[in-house]
Coordinates of C-alpha atoms and ligand atoms in Angstrom, one line a residue:
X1 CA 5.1 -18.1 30.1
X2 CA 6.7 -20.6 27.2
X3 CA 4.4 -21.5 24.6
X4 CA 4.3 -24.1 21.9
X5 CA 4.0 -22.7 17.6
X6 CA 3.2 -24.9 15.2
X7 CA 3.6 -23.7 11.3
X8 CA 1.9 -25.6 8.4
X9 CA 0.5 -23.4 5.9
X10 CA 2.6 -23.6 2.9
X11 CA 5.7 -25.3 2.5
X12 CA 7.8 -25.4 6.0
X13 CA 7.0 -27.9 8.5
X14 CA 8.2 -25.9 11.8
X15 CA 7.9 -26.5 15.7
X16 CA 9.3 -23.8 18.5
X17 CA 9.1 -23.1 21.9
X18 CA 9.2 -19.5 23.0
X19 CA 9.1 -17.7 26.4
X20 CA 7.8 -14.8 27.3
X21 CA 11.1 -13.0 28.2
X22 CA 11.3 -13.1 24.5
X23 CA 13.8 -16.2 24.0
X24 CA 13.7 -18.3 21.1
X25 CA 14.3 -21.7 23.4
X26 CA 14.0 -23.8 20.4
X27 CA 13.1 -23.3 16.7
X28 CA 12.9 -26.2 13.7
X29 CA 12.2 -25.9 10.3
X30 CA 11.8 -28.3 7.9
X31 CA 11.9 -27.0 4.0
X32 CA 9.7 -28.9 1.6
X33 CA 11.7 -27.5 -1.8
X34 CA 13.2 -30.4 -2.7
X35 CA 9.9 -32.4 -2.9
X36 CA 8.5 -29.5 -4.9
X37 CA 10.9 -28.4 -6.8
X38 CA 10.1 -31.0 -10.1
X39 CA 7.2 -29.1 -10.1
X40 CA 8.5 -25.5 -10.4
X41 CA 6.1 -24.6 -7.4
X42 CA 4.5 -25.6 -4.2
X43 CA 2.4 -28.6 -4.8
X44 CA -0.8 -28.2 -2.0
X45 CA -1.6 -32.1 -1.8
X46 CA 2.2 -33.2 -1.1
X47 CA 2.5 -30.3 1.2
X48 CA 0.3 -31.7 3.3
X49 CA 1.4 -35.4 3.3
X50 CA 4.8 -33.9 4.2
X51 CA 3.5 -32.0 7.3
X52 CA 1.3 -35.0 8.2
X53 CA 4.9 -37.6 7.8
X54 CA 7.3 -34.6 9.4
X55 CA 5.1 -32.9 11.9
X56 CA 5.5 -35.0 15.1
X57 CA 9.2 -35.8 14.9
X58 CA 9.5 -31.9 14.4
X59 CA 7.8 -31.1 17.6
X60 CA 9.7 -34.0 19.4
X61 CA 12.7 -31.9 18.7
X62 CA 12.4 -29.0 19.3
X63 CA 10.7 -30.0 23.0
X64 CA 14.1 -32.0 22.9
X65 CA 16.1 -29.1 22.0
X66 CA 14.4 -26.7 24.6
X67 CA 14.3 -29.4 27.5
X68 CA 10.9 -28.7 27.9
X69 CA 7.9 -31.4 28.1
X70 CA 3.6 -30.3 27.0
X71 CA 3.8 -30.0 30.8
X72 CA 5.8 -26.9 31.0
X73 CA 3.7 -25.3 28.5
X74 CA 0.9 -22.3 28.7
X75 CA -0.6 -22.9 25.8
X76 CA -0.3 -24.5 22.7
X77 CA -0.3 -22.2 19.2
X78 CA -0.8 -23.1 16.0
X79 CA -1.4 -21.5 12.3
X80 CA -5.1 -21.7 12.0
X81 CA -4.7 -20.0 8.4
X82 CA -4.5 -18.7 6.1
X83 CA -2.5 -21.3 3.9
X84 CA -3.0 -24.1 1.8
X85 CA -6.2 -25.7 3.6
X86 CA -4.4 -29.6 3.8
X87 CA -1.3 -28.2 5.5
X88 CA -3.1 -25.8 7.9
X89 CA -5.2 -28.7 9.3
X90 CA -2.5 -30.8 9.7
X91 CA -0.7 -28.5 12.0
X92 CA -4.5 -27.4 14.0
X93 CA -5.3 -31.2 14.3
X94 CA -1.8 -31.8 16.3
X95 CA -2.0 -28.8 18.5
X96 CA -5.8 -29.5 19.0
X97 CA -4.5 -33.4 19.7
X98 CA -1.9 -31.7 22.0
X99 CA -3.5 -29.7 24.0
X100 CA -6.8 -32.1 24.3
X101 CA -4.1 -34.6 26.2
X102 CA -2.0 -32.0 28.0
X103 CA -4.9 -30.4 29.1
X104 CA -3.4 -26.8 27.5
X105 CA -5.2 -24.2 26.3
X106 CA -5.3 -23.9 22.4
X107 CA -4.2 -20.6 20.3
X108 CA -5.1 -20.4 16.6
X109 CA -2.7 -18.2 15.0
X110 CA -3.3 -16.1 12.1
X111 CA -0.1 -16.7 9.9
X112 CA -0.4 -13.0 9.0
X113 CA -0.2 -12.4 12.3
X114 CA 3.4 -14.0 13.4
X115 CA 5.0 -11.9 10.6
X116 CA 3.6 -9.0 11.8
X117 CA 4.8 -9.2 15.1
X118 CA 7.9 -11.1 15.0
X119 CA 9.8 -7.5 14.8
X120 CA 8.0 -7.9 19.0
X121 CA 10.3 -11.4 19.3
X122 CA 13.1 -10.0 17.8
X123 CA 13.2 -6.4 19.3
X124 CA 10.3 -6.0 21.6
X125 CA 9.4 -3.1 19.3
X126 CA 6.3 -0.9 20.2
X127 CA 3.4 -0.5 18.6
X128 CA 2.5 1.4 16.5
X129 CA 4.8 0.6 13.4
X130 CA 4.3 -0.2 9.7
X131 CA 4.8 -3.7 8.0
X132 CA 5.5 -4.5 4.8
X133 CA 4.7 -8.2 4.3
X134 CA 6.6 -9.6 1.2
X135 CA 6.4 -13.4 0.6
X136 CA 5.6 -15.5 -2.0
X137 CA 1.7 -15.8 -1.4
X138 CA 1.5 -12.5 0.5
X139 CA 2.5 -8.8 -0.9
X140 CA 0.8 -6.2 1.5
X141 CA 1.5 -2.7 3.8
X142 CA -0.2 -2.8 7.1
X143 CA -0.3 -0.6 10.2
X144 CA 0.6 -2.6 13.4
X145 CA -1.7 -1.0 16.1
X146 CA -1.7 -3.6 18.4
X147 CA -2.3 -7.5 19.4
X148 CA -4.8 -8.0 16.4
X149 CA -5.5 -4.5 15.4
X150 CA -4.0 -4.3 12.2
X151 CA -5.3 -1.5 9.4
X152 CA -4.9 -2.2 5.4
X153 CA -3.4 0.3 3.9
X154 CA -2.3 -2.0 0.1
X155 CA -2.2 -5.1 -1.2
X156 CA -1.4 -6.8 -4.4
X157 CA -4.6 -7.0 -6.6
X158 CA -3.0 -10.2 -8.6
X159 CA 0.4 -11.9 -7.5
X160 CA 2.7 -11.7 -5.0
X161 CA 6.1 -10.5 -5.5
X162 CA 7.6 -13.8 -4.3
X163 CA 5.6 -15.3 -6.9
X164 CA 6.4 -13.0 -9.5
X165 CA 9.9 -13.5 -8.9
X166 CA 9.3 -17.1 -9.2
X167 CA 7.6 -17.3 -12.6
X168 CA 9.5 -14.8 -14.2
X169 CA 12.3 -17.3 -12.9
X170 CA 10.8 -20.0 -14.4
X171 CA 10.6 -17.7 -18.1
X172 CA 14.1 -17.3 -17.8
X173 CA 15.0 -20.9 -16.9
X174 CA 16.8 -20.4 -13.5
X175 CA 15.5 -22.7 -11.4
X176 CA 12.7 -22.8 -8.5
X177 CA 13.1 -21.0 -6.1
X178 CA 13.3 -18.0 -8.0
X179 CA 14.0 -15.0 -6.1
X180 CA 17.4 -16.6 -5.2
X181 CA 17.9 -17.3 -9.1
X182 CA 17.2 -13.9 -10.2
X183 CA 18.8 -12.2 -7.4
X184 CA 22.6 -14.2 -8.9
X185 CA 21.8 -13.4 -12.5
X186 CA 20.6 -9.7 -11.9
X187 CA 24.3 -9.4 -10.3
X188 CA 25.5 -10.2 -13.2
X189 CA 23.6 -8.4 -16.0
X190 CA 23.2 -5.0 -17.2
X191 CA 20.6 -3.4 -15.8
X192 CA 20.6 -0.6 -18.2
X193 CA 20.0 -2.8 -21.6
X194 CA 16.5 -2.9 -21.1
X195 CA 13.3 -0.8 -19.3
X196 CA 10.4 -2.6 -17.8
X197 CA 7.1 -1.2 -16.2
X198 CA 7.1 0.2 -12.7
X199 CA 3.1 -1.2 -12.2
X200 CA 0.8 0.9 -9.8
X201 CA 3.9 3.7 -9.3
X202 CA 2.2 7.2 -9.1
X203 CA -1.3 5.9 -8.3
X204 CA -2.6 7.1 -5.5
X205 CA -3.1 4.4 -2.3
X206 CA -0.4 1.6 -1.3
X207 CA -1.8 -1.2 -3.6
X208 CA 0.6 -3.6 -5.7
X209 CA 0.7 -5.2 -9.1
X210 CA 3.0 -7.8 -10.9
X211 CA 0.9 -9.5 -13.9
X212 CA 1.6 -6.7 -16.0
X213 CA 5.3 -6.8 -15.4
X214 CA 5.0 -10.4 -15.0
X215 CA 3.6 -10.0 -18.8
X216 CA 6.2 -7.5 -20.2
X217 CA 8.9 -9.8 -19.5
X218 CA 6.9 -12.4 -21.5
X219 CA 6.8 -10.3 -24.7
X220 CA 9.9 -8.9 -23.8
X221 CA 11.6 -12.6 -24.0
X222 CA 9.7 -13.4 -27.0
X223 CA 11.4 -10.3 -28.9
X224 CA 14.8 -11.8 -28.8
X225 CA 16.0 -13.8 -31.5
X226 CA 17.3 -16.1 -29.1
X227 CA 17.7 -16.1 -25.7
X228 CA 21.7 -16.1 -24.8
X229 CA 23.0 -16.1 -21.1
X230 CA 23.6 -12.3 -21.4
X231 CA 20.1 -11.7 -22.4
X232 CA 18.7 -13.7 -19.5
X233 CA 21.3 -11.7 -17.1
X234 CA 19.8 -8.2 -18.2
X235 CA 16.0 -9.5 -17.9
X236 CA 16.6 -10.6 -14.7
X237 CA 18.4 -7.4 -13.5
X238 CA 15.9 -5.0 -15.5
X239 CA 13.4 -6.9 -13.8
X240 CA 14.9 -7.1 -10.4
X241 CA 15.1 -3.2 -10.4
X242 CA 11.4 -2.7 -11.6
X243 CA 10.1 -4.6 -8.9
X244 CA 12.0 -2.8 -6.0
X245 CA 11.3 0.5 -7.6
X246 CA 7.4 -0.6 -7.7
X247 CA 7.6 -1.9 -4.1
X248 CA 9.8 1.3 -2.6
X249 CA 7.3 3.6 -4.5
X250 CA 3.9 2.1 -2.8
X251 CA 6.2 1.8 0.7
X252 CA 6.7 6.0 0.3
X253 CA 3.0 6.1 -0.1
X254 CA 2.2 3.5 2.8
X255 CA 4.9 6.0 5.1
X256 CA 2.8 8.8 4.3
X257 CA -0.4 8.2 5.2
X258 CA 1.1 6.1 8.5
X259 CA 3.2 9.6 9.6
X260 CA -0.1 11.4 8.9
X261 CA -2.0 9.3 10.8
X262 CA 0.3 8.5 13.6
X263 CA 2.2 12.5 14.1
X264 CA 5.0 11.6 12.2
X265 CA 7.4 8.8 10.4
X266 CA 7.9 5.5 12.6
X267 CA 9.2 2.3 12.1
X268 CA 9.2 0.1 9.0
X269 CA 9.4 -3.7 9.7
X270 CA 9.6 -5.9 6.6
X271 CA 9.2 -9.7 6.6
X272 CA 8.7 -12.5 4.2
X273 CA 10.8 -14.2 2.0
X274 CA 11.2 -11.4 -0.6
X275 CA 13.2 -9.1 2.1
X276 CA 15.9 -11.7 1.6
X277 CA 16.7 -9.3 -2.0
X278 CA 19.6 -7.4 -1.5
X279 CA 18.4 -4.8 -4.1
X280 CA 14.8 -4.3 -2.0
X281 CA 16.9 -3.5 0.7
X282 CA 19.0 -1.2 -0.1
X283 CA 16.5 0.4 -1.8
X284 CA 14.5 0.4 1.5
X285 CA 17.3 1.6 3.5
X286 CA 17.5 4.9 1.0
X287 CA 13.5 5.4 1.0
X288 CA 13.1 5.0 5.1
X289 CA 16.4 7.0 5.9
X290 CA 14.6 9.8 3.2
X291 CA 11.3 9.5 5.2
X292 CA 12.9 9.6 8.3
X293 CA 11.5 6.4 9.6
X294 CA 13.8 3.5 11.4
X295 CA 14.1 -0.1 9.0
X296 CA 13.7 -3.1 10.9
X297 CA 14.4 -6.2 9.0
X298 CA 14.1 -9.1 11.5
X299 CA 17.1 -12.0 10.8
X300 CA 16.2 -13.7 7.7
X301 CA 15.3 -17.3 9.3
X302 CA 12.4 -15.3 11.2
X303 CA 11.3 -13.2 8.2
X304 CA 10.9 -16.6 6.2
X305 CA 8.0 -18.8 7.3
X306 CA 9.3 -20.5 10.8
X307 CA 7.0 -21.9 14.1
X308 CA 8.6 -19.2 16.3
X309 CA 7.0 -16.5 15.0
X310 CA 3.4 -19.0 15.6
X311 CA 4.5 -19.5 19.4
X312 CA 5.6 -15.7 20.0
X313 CA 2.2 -14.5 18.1
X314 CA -0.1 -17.1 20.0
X315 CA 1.9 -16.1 23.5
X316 CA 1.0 -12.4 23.0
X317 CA -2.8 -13.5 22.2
X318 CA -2.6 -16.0 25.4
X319 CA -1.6 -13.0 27.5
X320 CA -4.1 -10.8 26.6
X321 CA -6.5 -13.8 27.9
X322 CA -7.5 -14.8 24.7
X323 CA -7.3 -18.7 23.2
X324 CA -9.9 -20.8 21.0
X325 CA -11.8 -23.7 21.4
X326 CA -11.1 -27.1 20.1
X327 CA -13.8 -26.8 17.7
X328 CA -12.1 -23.9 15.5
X329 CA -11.9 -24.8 12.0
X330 CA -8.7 -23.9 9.9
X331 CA -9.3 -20.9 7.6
X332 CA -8.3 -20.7 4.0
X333 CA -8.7 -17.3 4.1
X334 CA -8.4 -15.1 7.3
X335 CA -7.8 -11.1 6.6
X336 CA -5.3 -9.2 9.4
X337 CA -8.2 -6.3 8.8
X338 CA -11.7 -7.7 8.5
X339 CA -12.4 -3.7 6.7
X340 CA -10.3 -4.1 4.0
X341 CA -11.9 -5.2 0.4
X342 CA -11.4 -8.7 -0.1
X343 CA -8.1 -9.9 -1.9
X344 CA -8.2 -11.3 -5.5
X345 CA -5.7 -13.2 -7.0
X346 CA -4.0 -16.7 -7.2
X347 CA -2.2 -18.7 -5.1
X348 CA -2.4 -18.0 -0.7
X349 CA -4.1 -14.9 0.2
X350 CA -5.5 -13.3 3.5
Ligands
LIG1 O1 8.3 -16.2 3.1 P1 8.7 -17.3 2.2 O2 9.8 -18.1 2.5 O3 7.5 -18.3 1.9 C1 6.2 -17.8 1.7 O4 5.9 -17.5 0.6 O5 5.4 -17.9 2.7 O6 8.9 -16.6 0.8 C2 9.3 -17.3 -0.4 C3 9.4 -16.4 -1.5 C4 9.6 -17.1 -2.8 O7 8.7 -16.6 -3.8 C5 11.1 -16.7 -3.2 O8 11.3 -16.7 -4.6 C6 11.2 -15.4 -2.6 O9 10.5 -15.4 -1.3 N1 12.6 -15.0 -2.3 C7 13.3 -14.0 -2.9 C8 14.6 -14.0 -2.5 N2 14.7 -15.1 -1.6 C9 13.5 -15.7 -1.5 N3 12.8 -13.1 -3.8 C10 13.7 -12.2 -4.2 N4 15.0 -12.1 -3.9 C11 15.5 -13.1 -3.0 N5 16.8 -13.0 -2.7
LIG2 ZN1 4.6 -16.6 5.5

């Protein structure tokens, strides 16, 4: 079976092509940052025009790259949400356009959805396992039960930690994106100087919280006489550390109530941008190996937003017989777990 992905929801254009035998045949990505990064952020309305000029050479290639035609495919997938509303209906209209000529069947893909089970591409892991999804729109812990049973168990009730990392970035003057930024000055700062809230840690269930960190290192900036290199150094490490203490301390929670729930620890997968921090991860690697669960951190290219997590995601949908019609309409919004309380917050949620 080799199916099409499409990704449009933020800023990455992406096309792949991925069989069923769980090879990657071809996989292209095509960052927006430069066009955004005058504006310190993603900007929705020139995402879009971007996926709208970029998408069909993108696909070109990577059926060029693969050596495969739309004749060769099963079906075609694409992010139906949720995302940034322009770009998401860029990428459905092509797939729909697609598959209405090639006579394919269509797959809307929640985007949610290809991070959880790219650890399935990558691996082939089993369900059931936990997933930490950190990104810049999305900061949540979720049980992976199976092909689109996916249970809660936190979520951020304001930003996500990609974008926390990206403003407090933007306090400090180092550039969009920001996790990089921070990351390189945190290496170089004293993490000692200064202390900065650990928000949510003790509380009981797996939710998240950044504003009021986001907040402290506000005040904290406006305390200093002036702001030297050295001082931006040590708020960027002081923040750094709060952050993957915050995130580590609602993971332990998240492990808990999955090794209670499922008769013992399992596996933790984490995707998004934000696993890219060297600090999260070794502080993941000390919390899992203390839980006794297994850390699975797919290759960073697949735990960033890419098309062949789409393609994988909408293959193990098409398998299980399921597709959509051509008259599905992209989804702003579109929760993994239809129980969980609805998210709050700015910028892309589920
Ligand atoms: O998954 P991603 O590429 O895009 C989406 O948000 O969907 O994640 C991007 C986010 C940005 O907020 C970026 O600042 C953050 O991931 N990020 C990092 C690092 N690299 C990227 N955050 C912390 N440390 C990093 N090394
Ligand atoms: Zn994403």
């Amino acid at each position: 079976m080799i199916v099409l992905g499409i990704e449009s929801s933020c800023d990455e254009t992406a096309a792949a092509v991925v069989r069923d035998d769980r090879t990657i045949l071809a996989d292209v990505v095509l960052s927006q940052l430069d066009e955004h990064r005058p504006y310190g952020g993603v900007v929705p309305e020139i995402a879009a025009r971007s996926h709208l000029d970029h998408l069909d050479h993108l696909v070109a290639e990577a059926l060029a790259r693969s050596g495969t035609s739309f004749a060769d495919m099963d079906a075609i997938a694409a992010t139906g949400g949720p995302g940034l509303i322009g770009g998401v209906m860029v990428g459905v209209m092509t797939a729909k356009a697609i598959a209405a000529v090639s006579g394919k069947p269509f797959v809307a893909v929640n985007h949610l959805e290809g991070h959880a089970l790219t650890a399935r591409l990558t691996e082939g892991l089993a369900f059931p396992y936990l997933l930490l999804l950190v990104s810049g729109g999305h900061c949540q812990l979720l049980t992976v039960e199976g092909v689109g049973h996916y249970r809660r168990l936190g979520a951020t009730i304001d930003d996500a930690a990609g974008e926390a990392f990206d403003k407090v970035a933007k306090m400090l003057d180092l550039g969009y994106p920001g996790g990089p930024a921070v990351q390189q000055a945190a290496a170089q700062g004293d993490v000692t100087r200064f202390s900065l809230p650990r928000p949510m840690k003790g509380r009981p269930g797996c939710d998240f919280s950044f504003s009021g960190l986001k907040n402290a290192v506000r005040l904290l900036i406006a305390e200093q006489p002036s702001l030297s290199l050295e001082d931006r150094r040590d708020i960027a490490a002081a923040f750094q550390i709060a952050v993957a203490d915050a995130i580590a301390d609602r993971t332990c929670a998240a492990m808990g109530l999955f090794a209670a729930t499922h008769g013992g620890p399992g596996t933790l997968v984490v995707a998004g941008g934000v696993a890219a921090n060297a600090l999260l991860r070794e502080t993941l690697a000390g919390i899992t190996a203390e839980a006794g669960f297994r850390l699975a951190v797919p290759p960073q290219r697949l735990c960033t937003d890419n098309a062949a997590m789409i393609a994988w995601a909408g293959l193990e949908r098409f398998r299980l017989g399921q597709s959509d019609g051509l008259d599905f309409a992209p989804r702003p919004r579109w929760p993994l777990d239809p129980q969980a309380k609805q998210l709050r917050g700015a910028g892309v949620k589920a």
